[in-house]
XYZ file of C-alpha atoms in Angstrom:
760
model
C -19.087 -0.373 -13.539
C -16.702 -3.184 -13.071
C -14.229 -4.283 -15.852
C -15.734 -6.716 -18.303
C -15.675 -10.251 -17.392
C -13.128 -11.266 -20.216
C -10.964 -8.184 -19.393
C -11.412 -6.923 -22.859
C -12.567 -3.611 -21.799
C -11.511 -1.362 -18.882
C -13.829 0.309 -16.579
C -15.101 3.808 -17.721
C -13.452 6.943 -16.543
C -16.237 7.384 -13.875
C -15.071 4.139 -12.297
C -11.305 5.325 -12.494
C -10.699 3.061 -15.260
C -7.507 1.408 -14.702
C -6.050 -1.884 -15.125
C -3.427 0.435 -13.612
C -0.259 -0.743 -12.209
C 2.635 0.664 -9.972
C 6.060 1.618 -11.424
C 8.938 -0.109 -10.074
C 10.693 3.276 -9.462
C 8.643 6.418 -9.309
C 9.373 8.710 -12.414
C 10.909 11.981 -11.642
C 8.556 13.380 -14.377
C 5.581 11.801 -12.886
C 6.056 12.384 -9.256
C 8.619 15.052 -8.835
C 6.031 17.484 -7.482
C 3.972 15.083 -5.223
C 5.079 16.950 -2.147
C 3.848 20.136 -3.539
C 0.315 18.851 -3.791
C 0.323 18.074 -0.145
C 0.646 21.786 0.711
C -1.687 23.030 -2.108
C 0.046 25.284 -4.706
C -1.548 28.749 -4.536
C -1.300 28.898 -8.260
C -4.069 26.462 -8.538
C -6.650 29.255 -8.484
C -4.726 31.505 -11.127
C -6.742 30.084 -14.076
C -9.312 33.000 -14.431
C -9.215 36.683 -13.834
C -12.033 38.993 -12.670
C -11.957 42.246 -14.446
C -13.241 45.026 -12.556
C -14.230 48.625 -13.818
C -11.765 51.030 -12.312
C -14.442 53.546 -11.991
C -16.571 51.534 -9.733
C -16.498 51.997 -6.106
C -14.603 49.784 -3.602
C -17.785 47.920 -2.568
C -18.800 47.092 -6.062
C -15.183 45.871 -6.817
C -15.349 43.546 -3.749
C -18.813 42.176 -4.856
C -17.568 41.435 -8.308
C -14.237 39.842 -7.219
C -16.249 37.641 -4.934
C -18.038 36.066 -8.030
C -16.230 32.727 -8.915
C -16.456 30.631 -11.867
C -17.420 27.004 -11.600
C -13.726 26.330 -12.380
C -12.609 28.712 -9.788
C -14.946 26.971 -7.252
C -13.690 23.678 -8.095
C -9.881 24.590 -7.866
C -10.565 26.033 -4.287
C -12.113 22.652 -3.340
C -9.079 20.665 -4.637
C -6.619 23.228 -3.145
C -8.300 22.815 0.386
C -8.509 18.896 -0.044
C -6.246 17.383 -2.696
C -7.593 14.033 -1.938
C -11.079 14.955 -3.202
C -11.254 12.678 -6.198
C -14.912 13.629 -7.201
C -13.890 17.341 -7.184
C -10.905 16.671 -9.297
C -12.817 14.778 -12.001
C -15.527 17.470 -12.101
C -12.680 20.096 -12.522
C -11.225 18.073 -15.219
C -14.524 17.950 -17.115
C -14.848 21.752 -16.816
C -11.313 22.395 -17.863
C -11.673 20.194 -20.927
C -14.359 22.412 -22.383
C -11.979 25.248 -22.607
C -9.520 23.515 -24.996
C -7.054 26.019 -23.424
C -3.648 24.188 -23.455
C -2.238 25.935 -20.451
C -5.190 25.232 -18.308
C -5.440 21.525 -19.576
C -1.853 21.073 -18.756
C -2.318 22.514 -15.324
C -5.178 20.428 -14.167
C -3.954 17.119 -15.702
C -0.380 17.468 -14.223
C -1.812 18.283 -10.712
C -4.373 15.623 -10.831
C -1.985 12.902 -11.866
C 0.388 13.776 -9.263
C -2.215 12.988 -6.704
C -3.705 9.909 -8.540
C -1.028 8.624 -10.663
C -2.638 5.200 -11.265
C -5.524 6.546 -13.283
C -4.308 5.350 -16.527
C -7.451 6.608 -18.392
C -6.554 10.183 -17.567
C -3.005 9.677 -18.880
C -4.901 8.516 -22.167
C -7.114 11.619 -22.262
C -4.100 13.802 -21.672
C -2.316 12.179 -24.574
C -5.326 12.515 -26.829
C -5.357 16.464 -26.006
C -1.739 16.489 -27.339
C -2.666 14.530 -30.402
C -5.556 17.031 -31.232
C -2.982 19.849 -30.843
C -0.627 18.180 -33.291
C 2.263 17.767 -31.223
C 3.963 14.364 -31.710
C 6.808 14.883 -29.432
C 4.553 16.172 -26.564
C 2.227 13.041 -26.974
C 5.304 10.731 -26.668
C 6.344 12.677 -23.624
C 2.899 12.286 -22.006
C 2.991 8.496 -22.880
C 6.490 8.127 -21.500
C 5.362 9.913 -18.183
C 2.456 7.560 -18.131
C 4.484 4.243 -18.401
C 6.688 5.525 -15.761
C 3.846 6.217 -13.424
C 1.684 2.998 -14.162
C 4.384 0.811 -15.431
C 2.179 -2.406 -14.858
C -0.841 -1.261 -16.719
C -1.668 -3.444 -19.723
C -4.012 -0.842 -21.109
C -1.612 2.202 -20.924
C 1.114 0.028 -23.126
C -1.662 -0.905 -25.451
C -2.524 2.604 -26.014
C 0.974 3.810 -26.372
C 1.867 1.009 -28.922
C -1.125 1.831 -30.994
C -0.266 5.353 -31.200
C 3.184 4.575 -31.913
C 2.284 2.285 -34.787
C 0.363 5.092 -36.296
C 3.339 7.519 -36.247
C 6.403 5.350 -36.519
C 7.447 3.859 -39.980
C 10.235 1.698 -38.652
C 9.181 -1.686 -37.596
C 11.913 -2.340 -35.504
C 11.275 0.687 -33.330
C 7.715 -0.411 -32.846
C 8.859 -3.962 -32.054
C 11.115 -2.430 -29.279
C 8.319 -0.570 -27.760
C 6.145 -3.727 -27.744
C 8.918 -5.660 -26.172
C 9.495 -2.973 -23.485
C 5.812 -3.138 -22.435
C 5.678 -7.102 -22.433
C 8.737 -7.409 -20.223
C 6.501 -5.674 -17.513
C 3.053 -6.906 -18.326
C 3.335 -9.804 -20.811
C 2.469 -12.367 -18.184
C -0.398 -10.487 -16.655
C -3.531 -12.774 -16.651
C -5.255 -9.958 -18.688
C -2.369 -9.265 -20.969
C -4.222 -10.466 -24.240
C -5.092 -7.135 -25.419
C -1.323 -6.152 -25.781
C -0.367 -9.460 -27.237
C -3.340 -9.202 -29.844
C -1.896 -5.597 -30.798
C 1.362 -7.080 -31.443
C -0.003 -9.985 -33.478
C -2.131 -7.643 -35.482
C 1.048 -5.584 -36.280
C 3.216 -8.447 -37.425
C 0.122 -9.937 -39.453
C -0.073 -6.639 -41.191
C 3.664 -7.109 -42.280
C 3.091 -10.802 -43.240
C 6.062 -11.619 -40.971
C 5.084 -15.571 -40.775
C 8.214 -16.441 -38.787
C 7.645 -13.578 -36.223
C 3.980 -14.399 -35.766
C 4.798 -18.079 -35.177
C 7.471 -16.998 -32.488
C 4.947 -14.784 -30.789
C 2.461 -17.588 -30.708
C 5.084 -19.780 -29.189
C 5.792 -17.219 -26.377
C 2.112 -16.713 -25.745
C 1.075 -20.297 -25.275
C 3.572 -20.886 -22.465
C 1.895 -18.215 -20.270
C -1.181 -19.043 -18.138
C -3.275 -16.028 -19.099
C -6.949 -15.837 -19.537
C -7.154 -16.468 -23.289
C -4.421 -19.168 -23.488
C -6.864 -21.729 -25.047
C -7.858 -19.283 -27.735
C -4.191 -18.479 -28.689
C -3.388 -22.278 -28.754
C -6.227 -23.291 -31.143
C -5.437 -20.145 -33.331
C -1.764 -21.212 -33.554
C -2.685 -24.788 -34.386
C -4.768 -23.534 -37.351
C -1.980 -20.904 -38.338
C 0.604 -23.910 -38.397
C -1.570 -25.732 -41.075
C -1.257 -22.829 -43.515
C 2.516 -22.482 -43.701
C 5.609 -24.701 -44.126
C 7.770 -25.852 -41.397
C 10.743 -23.704 -42.581
C 8.536 -20.703 -42.374
C 7.444 -21.615 -38.878
C 10.738 -22.572 -37.276
C 13.032 -20.305 -35.217
C 16.585 -19.999 -36.338
C 17.744 -22.571 -33.613
C 15.142 -25.004 -34.747
C 16.246 -24.594 -38.365
C 19.899 -25.426 -37.407
C 18.796 -28.442 -35.318
C 16.764 -29.616 -38.353
C 19.744 -29.426 -40.618
C 22.032 -31.338 -38.114
C 19.370 -34.006 -38.029
C 19.029 -34.431 -41.744
C 21.055 -37.259 -43.668
C 23.859 -36.183 -45.718
C 22.211 -37.343 -48.859
C 19.252 -35.241 -48.161
C 21.472 -32.126 -47.734
C 23.138 -33.231 -50.979
C 19.809 -33.284 -52.557
C 18.936 -29.818 -51.387
C 22.369 -28.603 -52.813
C 21.662 -30.273 -55.987
C 18.338 -28.576 -56.334
C 20.189 -25.336 -56.175
C 22.624 -26.374 -58.676
C 20.123 -27.808 -60.915
C 18.298 -24.707 -60.955
C 21.305 -23.111 -62.412
C 21.894 -25.902 -64.882
C 18.134 -25.794 -66.030
C 17.491 -29.367 -64.755
C 14.800 -28.177 -62.241
C 11.006 -27.776 -63.373
C 9.070 -24.783 -62.578
C 8.012 -26.095 -59.091
C 11.626 -26.717 -58.024
C 11.658 -30.520 -58.690
C 14.561 -32.084 -59.992
C 14.250 -33.805 -63.366
C 15.566 -37.292 -64.561
C 18.186 -39.448 -62.863
C 18.968 -36.934 -60.010
C 15.416 -37.187 -58.881
C 15.298 -40.978 -59.016
C 18.532 -41.156 -57.083
C 17.232 -38.714 -54.284
C 13.932 -40.652 -53.833
C 15.897 -43.883 -53.199
C 18.034 -42.358 -50.850
C 15.068 -40.726 -49.008
C 13.247 -44.051 -48.718
C 16.085 -45.497 -46.805
C 16.454 -42.737 -44.213
C 14.438 -42.193 -40.981
C 14.194 -38.341 -41.473
C 11.349 -36.783 -42.945
C 9.708 -33.268 -42.874
C 6.624 -35.068 -41.378
C 8.735 -36.239 -38.454
C 10.168 -32.684 -38.041
C 6.796 -31.217 -38.178
C 5.555 -33.711 -35.538
C 8.554 -32.627 -33.294
C 7.743 -28.992 -33.831
C 4.123 -29.472 -32.725
C 5.008 -31.816 -29.779
C 7.449 -29.055 -28.289
C 4.690 -26.426 -28.406
C 2.049 -28.924 -27.135
C 4.338 -29.485 -24.030
C 4.506 -25.705 -23.455
C 0.784 -25.388 -23.560
C 0.134 -28.242 -21.361
C 2.567 -26.743 -18.644
C 0.697 -23.257 -19.018
C -2.586 -25.119 -18.432
C -1.317 -26.835 -15.313
C -0.310 -23.498 -13.828
C -3.478 -21.737 -15.051
C -5.419 -24.400 -13.151
C -3.510 -23.685 -9.931
C -4.193 -19.876 -10.090
C -7.529 -19.589 -11.718
C -9.659 -19.618 -8.526
C -7.400 -16.696 -7.275
C -7.753 -14.862 -10.648
C -11.549 -15.270 -10.953
C -11.965 -14.027 -7.443
C -10.279 -10.623 -8.571
C -13.290 -8.574 -9.280
C -11.683 -5.281 -9.397
C -8.181 -5.363 -10.857
C -7.938 -1.672 -11.429
C -7.431 1.263 -9.079
C -10.454 3.100 -7.352
C -10.822 5.382 -4.446
C -13.706 3.318 -3.215
C -12.835 0.675 -0.678
C -12.540 -3.027 -1.734
C -14.748 -5.577 -0.153
C -13.329 -8.032 2.531
C -13.547 -10.924 0.070
C -11.265 -9.397 -2.477
C -8.870 -8.149 0.242
C -8.670 -11.707 1.630
C -8.113 -13.251 -1.844
C -5.096 -10.912 -2.532
C -3.553 -12.168 0.738
C -4.156 -15.870 -0.203
C -2.856 -15.346 -3.640
C 0.327 -13.698 -2.331
C 0.678 -16.576 0.152
C 0.545 -19.021 -2.707
C 2.853 -17.194 -4.902
C 5.432 -16.676 -2.171
C 5.165 -20.500 -1.326
C 5.970 -21.061 -5.046
C 9.408 -19.295 -4.580
C 9.631 -17.674 -7.920
C 10.905 -14.192 -7.103
C 9.952 -12.491 -10.433
C 6.424 -13.947 -10.295
C 6.110 -12.603 -6.576
C 7.137 -9.342 -7.439
C 4.914 -8.867 -10.425
C 1.892 -10.163 -8.426
C 2.723 -7.631 -5.667
C 2.797 -4.882 -8.280
C -0.697 -6.165 -9.612
C -1.951 -6.341 -6.117
C -1.019 -2.847 -5.456
C -3.052 -1.462 -8.264
C -6.313 -2.399 -6.796
C -4.980 -2.217 -3.055
C -2.962 1.015 -3.563
C -4.932 2.664 -0.487
C -4.245 -0.095 1.810
C -0.995 0.317 4.169
C -1.217 -3.449 4.906
C -0.175 -4.470 1.522
C 2.556 -1.987 1.171
C 3.921 -3.100 4.600
C 3.637 -6.787 3.476
C 5.390 -5.821 0.275
C 8.404 -4.043 1.917
C 8.609 -6.687 4.645
C 8.789 -9.634 2.141
C 11.328 -7.883 -0.110
C 13.382 -7.154 3.089
C 13.094 -10.753 3.994
C 14.361 -11.708 0.571
C 17.354 -9.477 0.903
C 16.249 -7.289 -1.898
C 16.544 -3.923 -0.132
C 16.192 -1.886 -3.525
C 12.826 -3.209 -4.130
C 11.820 -2.560 -0.371
C 13.137 0.911 -0.249
C 11.354 1.698 -3.638
C 7.994 0.348 -2.294
C 8.328 2.126 0.925
C 9.128 5.374 -0.759
C 6.046 5.099 -3.125
C 3.863 4.111 -0.047
C 4.898 7.129 2.030
C 5.272 9.695 -0.585
C 2.465 9.003 -2.898
C -0.130 6.398 -2.220
C -0.783 6.223 1.486
C 1.150 9.254 2.515
C -1.500 10.660 4.676
C -1.977 7.362 6.759
C -0.147 7.363 10.111
C 0.563 3.606 10.221
C 2.670 3.624 7.103
C 4.950 6.286 8.565
C 4.903 4.285 11.925
C 6.211 1.343 10.029
C 8.674 3.600 7.957
C 10.092 4.783 11.132
C 10.771 1.173 12.502
C 12.085 -0.102 9.238
C 14.570 2.747 8.889
C 15.787 2.229 12.483
C 16.159 -1.483 11.805
C 18.359 -0.670 8.901
C 20.478 1.962 10.516
C 18.845 5.055 9.307
C 18.417 6.711 12.593
C 18.063 10.121 11.562
C 15.478 9.130 9.003
C 13.528 7.382 11.584
C 13.580 10.413 13.843
C 12.302 12.637 10.970
C 9.390 10.042 10.441
C 8.371 10.518 14.113
C 8.842 14.282 14.066
C 6.594 14.386 10.955
C 3.853 12.416 12.511
C 3.750 14.282 15.843
C 4.131 17.762 14.445
C 2.270 17.581 11.086
C 0.357 14.502 10.176
C -1.267 13.265 13.420
C -0.284 15.398 16.393
C -1.750 13.963 19.598
C -1.700 10.367 18.333
C -0.850 8.348 21.334
C 0.669 5.458 19.327
C 3.115 7.743 17.549
C 4.134 9.658 20.643
C 5.008 6.507 22.697
C 6.869 4.933 19.858
C 8.865 8.137 19.347
C 9.775 8.293 23.093
C 10.812 4.636 23.081
C 12.861 5.337 19.909
C 14.605 8.067 21.615
C 15.192 5.888 24.650
C 16.783 3.114 22.457
C 19.275 5.678 21.235
C 20.302 6.482 24.754
C 18.663 9.862 24.683
C 16.646 10.154 27.825
C 16.376 13.820 27.458
C 14.947 13.430 23.852
C 12.395 10.727 25.139
C 11.201 13.074 28.021
C 10.930 16.113 25.461
C 8.661 13.986 23.196
C 6.303 13.494 26.136
C 6.546 17.140 27.491
C 6.047 18.572 23.995
C 2.972 16.440 23.362
C 1.617 17.252 26.753
C 2.148 21.073 26.266
C 0.545 20.736 22.728
C -2.567 18.895 24.117
C -2.900 21.439 27.091
C -3.218 24.217 24.368
C -6.452 22.521 23.184
C -9.874 23.572 24.338
C -10.587 19.917 24.971
C -8.155 16.917 24.704
C -8.993 13.208 25.218
C -5.540 12.300 24.764
C -3.986 14.390 27.512
C -4.791 12.075 30.621
C -3.067 9.198 28.851
C -0.162 11.069 27.925
C 0.294 12.308 31.623
C -0.012 8.325 32.466
C 2.463 7.163 29.850
C 5.068 9.836 30.844
C 4.766 9.033 34.564
C 5.286 5.283 33.841
C 8.193 6.127 31.579
C 9.826 8.122 34.498
C 9.141 5.551 36.908
C 10.011 2.256 35.166
C 12.678 3.551 32.623
C 14.326 6.426 34.154
C 13.780 5.073 37.640
C 12.892 8.429 38.963
C 9.862 7.810 41.030
C 9.512 11.119 42.654
C 9.510 12.782 39.252
C 6.732 10.459 38.188
C 4.745 11.509 41.261
C 5.305 15.069 40.327
C 3.882 14.296 36.830
C 0.691 12.887 38.493
C 0.465 16.004 40.749
C 0.753 18.318 37.859
C -1.780 16.204 35.928
C -4.282 16.386 38.604
C -3.762 20.252 39.193
C -4.663 20.624 35.375
C -7.243 17.979 35.228
C -8.757 17.724 38.653
C -11.940 16.127 37.345
C -10.447 13.300 35.524
C -11.463 9.912 37.000
C -8.947 8.317 34.773
C -5.918 10.193 36.330
C -7.355 9.369 39.848
C -7.418 5.772 39.153
C -3.968 5.888 37.298
C -2.678 7.447 40.458
C -3.872 4.662 42.831
C -2.636 2.140 40.286
C 0.675 3.580 40.034
C 1.269 3.414 43.846
C -0.311 -0.218 44.004
C 2.006 -1.732 41.359
C 5.161 0.036 41.692
C 7.987 -1.517 43.822
C 9.315 0.223 46.888
C 7.695 2.004 49.747
C 4.165 3.463 49.406
C 3.551 7.258 49.915
C 0.590 6.468 51.957
C 0.219 9.778 53.697
C 0.403 11.891 50.390
C -2.106 9.450 48.539
C -4.527 9.738 51.503
C -4.492 13.419 51.378
C -5.100 13.335 47.549
C -7.966 10.848 47.884
C -9.688 12.892 50.649
C -9.532 15.874 48.198
C -10.797 13.941 45.322
C -13.735 12.218 47.212
C -14.937 15.140 49.382
C -18.262 16.583 48.388
C -17.621 19.512 46.004
C -18.038 22.954 47.486
C -20.771 25.358 46.084
C -19.839 26.890 42.732
C -16.791 24.723 42.582
C -16.984 21.819 39.967
C -16.002 18.374 41.277
C -16.345 14.739 40.426
C -19.675 13.310 40.254
C -20.967 11.192 43.181
C -20.677 7.944 41.236
C -16.893 8.755 40.346
C -16.119 9.742 43.730
C -17.612 6.551 45.393
C -15.715 4.394 42.777
C -12.452 6.222 43.602
C -12.947 5.631 47.177
C -13.720 1.959 46.768
C -10.473 1.531 44.702
C -8.652 3.334 47.636
C -10.094 1.061 50.078
C -8.760 -1.919 48.354
C -5.378 -0.230 48.052
C -5.350 0.455 51.787
C -6.481 -2.913 52.677
C -3.404 -4.387 50.682
C -0.697 -1.959 51.859
C -1.977 -0.100 55.009
C -2.107 -0.981 58.631
C -5.269 -1.759 60.487
C -5.625 1.878 61.801
C -5.360 3.466 58.429
C -7.866 0.852 57.088
C -10.320 1.563 59.845
C -10.066 5.258 59.135
C -10.502 4.840 55.460
C -13.572 2.698 55.916
C -15.175 5.117 58.519
C -14.613 7.955 56.088
C -16.164 6.031 53.086
C -19.240 5.001 55.250
C -19.603 8.813 56.258
C -19.512 9.943 52.615
C -21.227 7.017 50.880
C -24.273 5.423 52.693
C -23.923 1.640 52.808
C -27.033 1.027 50.517
C -25.516 3.210 47.776
C -22.163 1.389 48.146
C -23.747 -1.944 47.679
C -25.674 -0.741 44.709
C -22.473 0.718 43.232
C -20.698 -2.610 43.710
C -23.495 -4.449 42.181
C -23.225 -2.231 39.195
C -19.468 -3.107 39.033
C -20.208 -6.740 39.089
C -22.672 -6.187 36.294
C -20.099 -4.236 34.120
C -21.644 -1.082 34.488
C -19.683 0.348 37.548
C -16.077 0.789 38.299
C -13.511 -0.920 36.076
C -11.083 -1.522 38.925
C -11.672 -5.327 38.877
C -11.022 -5.227 35.133
C -8.006 -3.122 35.751
C -6.555 -5.625 38.194
C -7.355 -8.489 36.071
C -5.768 -6.993 33.027
C -2.672 -5.923 35.107
C -2.432 -9.285 36.767
C -2.362 -11.154 33.401
C -0.128 -8.857 31.504
C 3.368 -9.515 32.312
C 6.398 -7.534 30.860
C 5.914 -7.375 27.152
C 8.450 -7.103 24.476
C 7.767 -3.736 22.875
C 6.237 -4.706 19.498
C 3.075 -6.619 20.533
C 2.381 -4.101 23.500
C 2.653 -1.155 21.148
C 0.631 -2.836 18.449
C -2.216 -3.056 21.044
C -1.310 0.398 22.275
C -3.972 2.409 20.581
C -6.889 0.428 21.225
C -6.185 0.045 24.850
C -7.320 3.552 25.398
C -10.367 3.137 23.344
C -13.208 4.617 25.608
C -10.990 7.420 27.189
C -9.212 8.498 23.970
C -12.250 8.180 22.001
C -12.904 7.544 18.255
C -10.749 10.004 16.181
C -13.221 10.609 13.381
C -12.313 8.133 10.614
C -13.089 4.518 10.785
C -10.637 2.759 8.530
C -12.216 0.299 6.057
C -12.064 -3.341 7.159
C -8.797 -4.795 6.001
C -8.457 -7.734 8.028
C -8.580 -10.760 5.927
C -10.267 -13.916 6.978
C -8.376 -16.628 8.770
C -7.962 -19.635 6.689
C -8.713 -23.273 7.542
C -5.995 -25.179 9.445
C -5.144 -27.089 6.181
C -4.060 -23.722 4.540
C -2.338 -22.306 7.463
C 1.056 -23.449 6.265
C 0.840 -21.144 3.348
C 0.908 -18.207 5.373
C 4.498 -17.779 6.590
C 4.093 -14.411 8.368
C 1.545 -12.000 9.752
C 1.731 -8.495 8.451
C 1.824 -6.462 11.566
C 4.743 -8.661 12.785
C 6.583 -6.715 9.974
C 7.386 -4.070 12.609
C 9.658 -6.620 14.291
C 10.248 -7.154 18.039
C 10.875 -4.121 19.726
C 13.431 -4.201 22.838
C 11.559 -3.798 26.009
C 12.166 -0.538 27.418
C 10.379 -1.376 30.705
C 7.882 -3.680 31.866
C 4.083 -3.921 30.794
C 4.450 -0.556 28.947
C 1.179 -0.185 26.851
C -0.830 -2.595 28.778
C -2.350 0.098 31.056
C -5.743 -0.620 29.681
C -8.003 -0.045 32.771
C -8.366 3.571 32.712
C -11.409 4.746 30.894
C -11.872 1.376 29.161
C -15.176 -0.489 29.168
C -13.795 -3.964 29.039
C -10.566 -5.796 29.516
C -8.025 -5.134 26.715
C -6.262 -8.427 26.590
C -3.528 -8.428 23.889
C -4.824 -10.227 20.642
C -2.947 -13.452 19.536
C -0.263 -12.555 17.015
C -2.164 -14.260 14.080
C -5.074 -11.891 14.644
C -3.180 -8.551 14.162
C -3.758 -6.947 10.905
C -1.200 -4.724 9.471
C -3.073 -1.593 9.981
C -4.309 -2.326 13.549
C -3.287 1.165 15.078
C -6.807 2.139 15.624
C -8.748 4.777 13.877
C -7.142 7.794 12.454
C -8.590 11.079 11.100
C -8.477 12.001 7.522
C -8.471 15.596 8.412
C -4.801 15.970 9.314
C -2.597 18.703 8.278
C -1.503 17.967 4.651
C 1.755 16.445 4.391
C 4.912 18.273 3.351
C 7.608 15.581 3.337
C 10.980 16.852 2.752
C 12.891 14.245 4.884
C 12.805 11.224 2.423
C 16.184 10.605 0.784
C 16.197 10.894 -2.808
C 16.290 7.335 -4.106
C 17.856 6.712 -7.593
C 15.335 7.525 -10.316
C 14.861 5.626 -13.558
C 16.977 7.106 -16.433
C 15.210 8.165 -19.463
C 14.371 5.345 -21.953
C 16.778 5.144 -24.830
C 15.533 3.429 -27.947
C 17.991 0.332 -28.719
C 19.297 -0.535 -32.040
C 17.851 -4.055 -32.323
C 14.689 -5.684 -31.095
C 15.256 -8.037 -28.227
C 13.477 -9.859 -25.420
C 13.966 -7.748 -22.358
C 14.934 -9.182 -19.053
C 12.306 -9.069 -16.296
C 13.339 -5.832 -14.676
C 15.401 -4.244 -17.381
C 17.450 -1.578 -15.687
C 14.830 0.139 -13.631
C 16.705 -0.630 -10.406
């Protein structure tokens, strides 16, 4: 169920109720054991004991110990897959029945490490502590909650409500309200917290404080702005101007008053002492007459001051209404402002991008940050928004914000997504953290996504940029050996191809590159992709062609297979022979060409060849024409765009990796809105120095269509292809320990806090 239209109620727990927001700096309490959840803690299952009779036989003991409770069964599921949200919620429901503090602590702590944005479960956790009668433990849970979901209006409202019920000092309560409002006071749905604050001050009959709260609210473009404005207008009619004014306004009023009026006020005070003032505070006799005459000759009056008071607040309200009109379309399109594990629809994803475009163009840094934090509630599972946030903060020179956002992304929210770690590696390299970048690549290639071609190529290029040729070669050879150990590997042919190209075009060792192809074909003699790649290699590399060696290899590949010996299919052999004919026609002499043609006619009758070529022209035969077209139209590319296309270009051969990423590509805007989009999010990787020409454009081998590079404006941030969710769980020790937020210390006097009070 979605949140209520007016935002007055959050979605139920079944929908992961959360107007949940992200903290500026992850709390040490809330996230200190995040890594532990990636390699599941074996203590998870230690919440029940199976007691066996020591007198039973061994078989009976084994049967009894094999019986698991429902709680044990659910623990086993979340141990195996910590990202299984449904299993977690079922486990929490099961444990809640026990009312056992140790078991409840364990399940809530582990769950909220994995899903810290679920503010509703923080509330449930605090409610358990309240039932157990522990005030300090309840406060501790709420403190952890507001560190983990700092931008949640709901969790601040619950915290303040509890604090009001337990705290007798109104200044302490005000400090907590002000602390929460410094983060979420301008949230479009922040009225529930403002309502709670007004309710508190009304209960104390603090007229001046109520007036000041209304003044603050009516200058904010929030959902219930009109409601607050009309309520304030009614409130003003019930109280005197002096009760409503701030201290500054009172001083200004006194400065504007004529001296005679001030004297009158002083006389009233003196008259009260002399007994010449009536019960209602009015002066009697000649003193009153004189003061009235003086007032009649003066321009100052309380009515004028009240008009000024109202005019000032009306102007604040008008400015807020103008801003509300500019953002209301964006706000109304946000159908799910809270976190949920289910994917968002494309319309909402596109709306967030457009809203961010608008706010970035406005240029108010504080508002931009708050909007990003709101966005990263609903879009926490989408790497493209994290990449955009980090990139924008970097562009603005706000490295603390950028590093904090990247840390949250890689360690908590999208820690199992390869693209965020690829981005993190590039980001760290750009900012001089070479060892950090290397560790990111090592983690990707050894733990998170071994065999992912994109990551392997980038890691090798990274080592090359560090003048570490041996390290770059080691990346390829290690990946090749790993893929060889598999029973079946779709990535292996392309790893051989990329390694050979690296040796030829970067290391300038053509013979070693030829050796890689020889080893590859010895290991994968039935790979049509490798045979085509070898011919392509000899065709497009500069220098003399090794025609004799290539001819012998082609003869071996295209010969009819021997009995009981597997070989290429007849269609594949004919297509390879056709490609070789084109090669010889281009580079060989007449005698070699005649020999190749004669051999081809002998192996493949003319009719079959014509049919094969017809299939090729129809798109169902050899891809060599497409290969030549792609190669001819793909000049040397700067590394960045080529690598952005690197994964998709191997599509048909490398195959789908099991998980189709939810659509994240936001719709292109009309031309008149194009100026509001200062950057494209995949461009956040920045241009990569070209290691060698056309690296990553080798799209013909195994592809079913030309893989031309997309124009830059069509590259979504997460366009690395499809990644499996079943990667080995992450253990992420390499991240540097960024400064954590100090524990909150109550101040001695209430004060309006700065936008980001000491959290960076």
